[in-house]
């Protein structure tokens, strides 16, 4: 029997859950990232298999996840060859053939399937839906729940079972900076955290973040890896990288970060933290942080003279359509702030 629904597939009670993956070992966004957090052992096995070139389109990669309460089959369904690429309907067709074999081989009585390749993969759901119905119609005595495309579940509904990471100097400083930002009672988004970490690194803290010019100013893609690791342990709200979220620091993590910095006598690191706090005090809004970081980037990384006010303003307003809407007075104010505290 096939039924269609929407919602959070990770809360489904079926014996088997299907996860959409690529063939290069990356679960970086969307449903795959949700599965990575919910079933870390499955991800580790999948990553090792990808490293050995054992994961390919048309073939399921299956793991069995067991604990004292439950047993789940996780069926990793390759819908892409590379995470940067798009899905192909042929990958879905061939994969469904193998999926039927897996269901029969393991005597699976119930299975939940996401909208294969129709989210980040870009395929037309109406076509994929028909392919699923045709391929699975031959199965007898199997309860099949197909989840149709919908928004990501709320961040609070995404289970996290990853191992708690160690506290490090960089993580402790970022957490303390987030605590400072939150004291002004503004919501903290992924974009805000990008700017906070940017200034922390520019203050001299070696965070190994690879910043580039992006739509909202300096952006480091590898910071997302850090946020994924600490999500659910030190912070809450990062989610799957797709859903809009407000990120906050867990109370226990603030205490742990403070103790770490005190015990390790990180005098220079704490000076850098204070330097950033002094700069952003009164600028704890998304737009203020964006303008402040963008102006700093233009002077320090694009080579414009800090006294060339018109040149800096023109550069930013021609950055993209979004930045064209930023008022010159905001740019001038940020420029003066950066000069006042000797950041440029």
XYZ file of C-alpha atoms in Angstrom:
344
model
C 0.000 0.000 0.000
C 1.327 3.440 -0.962
C 0.239 6.575 0.862
C 1.425 10.139 0.387
C 2.030 12.660 3.132
C 4.156 15.651 4.148
C 6.143 16.348 7.287
C 9.304 15.171 9.000
C 10.429 11.810 7.594
C 12.846 11.343 10.506
C 9.872 10.939 12.837
C 8.343 8.210 10.688
C 7.916 4.847 12.460
C 8.623 2.708 9.382
C 11.268 -0.040 9.550
C 13.264 1.614 6.781
C 13.974 5.249 5.968
C 15.320 6.380 2.609
C 17.931 9.140 2.564
C 18.903 10.971 -0.630
C 22.675 11.237 -1.124
C 25.413 11.977 -3.642
C 28.333 9.699 -4.485
C 31.178 11.755 -3.021
C 30.526 11.441 0.713
C 29.013 14.847 1.448
C 25.833 15.362 3.471
C 26.027 19.120 3.663
C 22.515 20.477 3.376
C 18.823 19.684 3.442
C 17.530 16.190 4.135
C 20.964 14.562 3.915
C 22.299 16.838 6.657
C 19.273 16.022 8.803
C 20.063 12.312 8.392
C 23.738 12.943 9.150
C 22.819 14.466 12.497
C 20.182 11.873 13.321
C 22.229 8.825 12.264
C 25.967 9.652 12.529
C 27.018 5.988 12.267
C 25.201 5.718 8.964
C 27.051 8.787 7.695
C 30.434 7.394 8.753
C 29.793 4.122 6.920
C 28.530 5.969 3.842
C 31.558 8.316 3.824
C 33.998 5.403 3.994
C 32.157 3.667 1.160
C 32.317 6.834 -0.952
C 36.045 7.170 -0.292
C 36.426 3.650 -1.697
C 34.237 4.536 -4.721
C 31.603 2.013 -3.613
C 28.620 4.363 -3.829
C 27.100 4.836 -7.280
C 23.809 5.885 -8.811
C 21.433 2.994 -9.349
C 22.664 1.193 -6.230
C 21.443 1.578 -2.676
C 23.944 1.853 0.168
C 22.255 0.269 3.182
C 23.071 0.379 6.890
C 21.265 -1.065 9.892
C 20.987 1.255 12.885
C 20.220 -0.459 16.187
C 19.801 0.660 19.766
C 18.092 -0.879 22.810
C 14.716 0.454 21.695
C 14.601 0.228 17.933
C 16.122 -1.058 14.704
C 16.111 1.045 11.552
C 17.235 0.313 8.052
C 18.749 3.440 6.500
C 18.716 3.146 2.729
C 20.975 5.757 1.153
C 19.618 6.444 -2.329
C 22.101 8.209 -4.683
C 20.172 10.877 -6.587
C 23.282 12.799 -7.674
C 26.829 11.921 -8.662
C 28.270 15.067 -7.063
C 26.716 17.367 -4.484
C 27.297 20.332 -6.808
C 25.373 18.683 -9.631
C 21.696 18.079 -10.272
C 19.671 14.905 -10.097
C 18.861 12.934 -13.226
C 15.615 11.046 -13.762
C 17.651 8.059 -14.940
C 19.314 7.868 -11.510
C 15.851 7.709 -9.939
C 14.579 5.025 -12.323
C 17.624 2.791 -11.870
C 17.685 3.402 -8.137
C 14.050 2.391 -7.724
C 14.789 -0.955 -9.376
C 17.502 -1.625 -6.805
C 15.338 -0.280 -3.968
C 12.672 -2.887 -4.724
C 15.351 -5.597 -4.583
C 16.598 -4.302 -1.214
C 13.079 -4.269 0.250
C 12.459 -7.853 -0.830
C 15.896 -9.128 0.177
C 15.637 -7.756 3.735
C 11.930 -8.554 4.204
C 11.182 -4.928 4.959
C 7.517 -4.474 5.875
C 7.352 -0.687 5.997
C 9.390 2.074 4.400
C 9.356 5.876 4.225
C 10.601 7.595 1.077
C 11.359 11.306 0.539
C 10.695 13.218 -2.728
C 13.674 11.676 -4.537
C 15.738 14.314 -6.335
C 12.906 16.832 -6.200
C 14.252 19.143 -3.527
C 17.800 20.412 -3.966
C 18.114 17.987 -6.900
C 15.747 20.008 -9.050
C 13.607 17.252 -10.621
C 9.903 17.694 -11.407
C 8.016 16.038 -8.551
C 5.057 15.016 -10.704
C 7.376 12.923 -12.893
C 9.276 11.428 -9.950
C 6.035 10.638 -8.129
C 4.776 8.632 -11.103
C 8.082 6.735 -11.300
C 7.844 5.819 -7.602
C 4.256 4.628 -7.894
C 5.035 2.486 -10.938
C 8.203 0.931 -9.498
C 6.749 0.090 -6.076
C 3.293 -1.003 -7.185
C 4.466 -4.613 -7.488
C 5.409 -4.870 -3.804
C 2.963 -6.835 -1.690
C 2.380 -6.519 2.060
C 4.669 -3.511 2.346
C 3.478 -0.231 3.838
C 5.022 2.554 1.793
C 4.872 6.167 2.934
C 6.030 8.731 0.399
C 6.817 12.212 1.672
C 5.937 14.866 -0.876
C 7.956 18.100 -1.195
C 7.419 20.563 1.640
C 9.431 22.985 3.698
C 12.079 21.671 6.033
C 10.735 20.796 9.485
C 11.338 23.354 12.199
C 14.823 23.239 13.684
C 13.459 22.002 17.020
C 12.001 18.936 15.276
C 15.315 17.831 13.725
C 16.870 15.071 15.883
C 20.587 15.307 16.682
C 22.504 12.228 17.803
C 26.040 13.302 16.944
C 28.812 12.947 19.525
C 29.477 16.014 21.638
C 32.623 17.742 20.314
C 35.489 18.995 22.447
C 35.646 22.612 23.484
C 38.452 24.457 21.686
C 39.791 27.981 21.905
C 38.103 29.016 18.657
C 34.767 27.504 19.663
C 34.924 29.051 23.132
C 35.599 32.517 21.701
C 32.809 32.224 19.152
C 30.361 31.111 21.844
C 31.308 34.032 24.088
C 30.879 36.410 21.171
C 27.447 34.940 20.444
C 26.536 35.421 24.099
C 27.556 39.088 23.863
C 25.517 39.557 20.686
C 22.440 37.971 22.239
C 22.498 40.318 25.230
C 21.028 42.995 22.955
C 18.097 40.646 22.315
C 18.422 40.598 18.524
C 17.985 37.293 16.758
C 21.239 35.783 15.538
C 21.129 34.182 12.102
C 23.741 32.247 10.144
C 24.672 35.486 8.376
C 25.255 37.291 11.680
C 27.512 34.485 12.895
C 29.490 34.750 9.664
C 30.253 38.383 10.478
C 31.084 37.697 14.125
C 33.557 34.972 13.180
C 34.972 37.207 10.440
C 35.870 39.952 12.890
C 37.236 37.438 15.386
C 39.595 36.109 12.723
C 40.492 39.626 11.535
C 41.336 40.481 15.149
C 44.102 37.896 14.900
C 42.465 34.685 16.076
C 43.558 31.852 13.711
C 40.200 30.198 12.978
C 41.242 28.844 9.545
C 38.090 30.218 7.941
C 38.261 30.865 4.202
C 36.382 34.105 3.679
C 35.292 35.314 0.251
C 33.149 38.184 -1.011
C 29.501 37.087 -1.037
C 26.003 38.549 -1.358
C 25.886 39.794 2.230
C 29.588 40.559 2.580
C 32.462 38.315 3.719
C 31.403 34.662 3.898
C 33.293 31.478 4.821
C 31.684 28.277 3.640
C 33.771 26.160 6.001
C 32.260 27.961 9.001
C 29.093 25.978 8.255
C 31.050 22.802 9.043
C 31.912 24.219 12.466
C 28.294 25.183 13.149
C 27.097 21.734 12.099
C 29.517 20.049 14.520
C 28.558 22.168 17.525
C 24.812 22.326 16.767
C 22.760 20.620 19.460
C 25.738 20.567 21.829
C 26.978 24.150 22.215
C 24.411 25.997 20.092
C 20.808 25.458 19.069
C 19.067 26.385 15.852
C 21.508 25.735 12.995
C 19.278 23.034 11.523
C 19.795 21.622 8.029
C 21.363 24.660 6.377
C 18.143 25.267 4.446
C 15.493 26.157 7.001
C 15.487 29.728 8.316
C 16.724 29.621 11.854
C 17.600 31.703 14.879
C 20.760 30.483 16.559
C 21.322 30.676 20.296
C 23.993 29.467 22.703
C 23.118 26.790 25.244
C 23.523 27.987 28.827
C 25.765 25.046 29.702
C 28.013 25.890 26.734
C 28.517 29.478 27.894
C 29.749 28.232 31.258
C 31.965 25.616 29.605
C 33.441 28.198 27.231
C 34.148 30.623 30.081
C 35.840 27.918 32.149
C 37.915 26.796 29.170
C 39.248 30.294 28.538
C 40.022 30.816 32.238
C 41.698 27.452 32.787
C 43.906 27.763 29.716
C 44.930 31.345 30.521
C 44.138 32.531 26.999
C 45.143 36.134 27.636
C 45.750 37.113 23.995
C 42.614 35.343 22.820
C 40.516 37.179 25.395
C 42.029 40.493 24.260
C 40.902 39.726 20.709
C 37.432 38.889 21.981
C 37.223 42.224 23.821
C 38.435 44.032 20.704
C 35.567 42.587 18.663
C 33.018 43.239 21.406
C 34.080 46.884 21.591
C 33.744 47.264 17.812
C 30.277 45.717 17.487
C 28.769 47.220 20.649
C 25.703 49.084 19.412
C 25.882 47.376 16.009
C 24.028 44.209 16.980
C 21.611 44.110 14.052
C 21.959 42.096 10.830
C 22.215 45.174 8.582
C 24.686 46.972 10.848
C 26.924 43.901 11.018
C 26.696 43.405 7.261
C 27.705 46.990 6.483
C 30.477 46.999 9.082
C 32.003 43.765 7.757
C 31.575 44.778 4.116
C 33.325 48.123 4.583
C 36.151 46.392 6.437
C 36.459 43.836 3.630
C 36.575 46.497 0.907
C 39.406 48.363 2.617
C 41.441 45.392 3.869
C 40.892 42.878 1.070
C 39.874 44.842 -2.030
C 42.606 47.440 -1.587
C 40.588 50.663 -1.436
C 42.059 53.532 0.548
C 40.277 54.062 3.858
C 40.059 57.810 3.145
C 38.478 57.308 -0.282
C 34.920 57.566 1.032
C 33.291 58.016 -2.371
C 35.263 55.126 -3.863
C 34.312 52.775 -1.025
C 30.657 53.795 -1.256
C 30.599 53.314 -5.023
C 32.323 49.909 -4.762
C 29.796 48.631 -2.229
C 26.759 49.958 -4.084
C 27.945 48.201 -7.246
C 28.662 44.960 -5.350
C 25.236 43.550 -6.201
C 21.582 44.559 -6.352
C 21.139 43.967 -2.636
C 24.044 46.200 -1.640
C 22.859 48.958 -3.994
C 20.060 49.614 -1.511
C 22.459 50.381 1.361
C 22.385 54.089 2.134
C 25.699 56.007 1.857
C 25.182 57.333 5.398
C 25.316 53.741 6.739
C 28.557 53.126 4.880
C 30.110 56.372 6.135
C 29.088 55.601 9.719
C 30.635 52.110 9.530
C 33.804 53.545 8.014
C 34.182 56.033 10.855
C 33.554 53.281 13.405
C 36.299 51.102 11.934
C 38.725 54.030 11.922
C 37.821 55.011 15.485
C 38.715 51.577 16.831
C 41.782 51.165 14.579
C 40.455 48.275 12.484
C 41.536 49.986 9.269
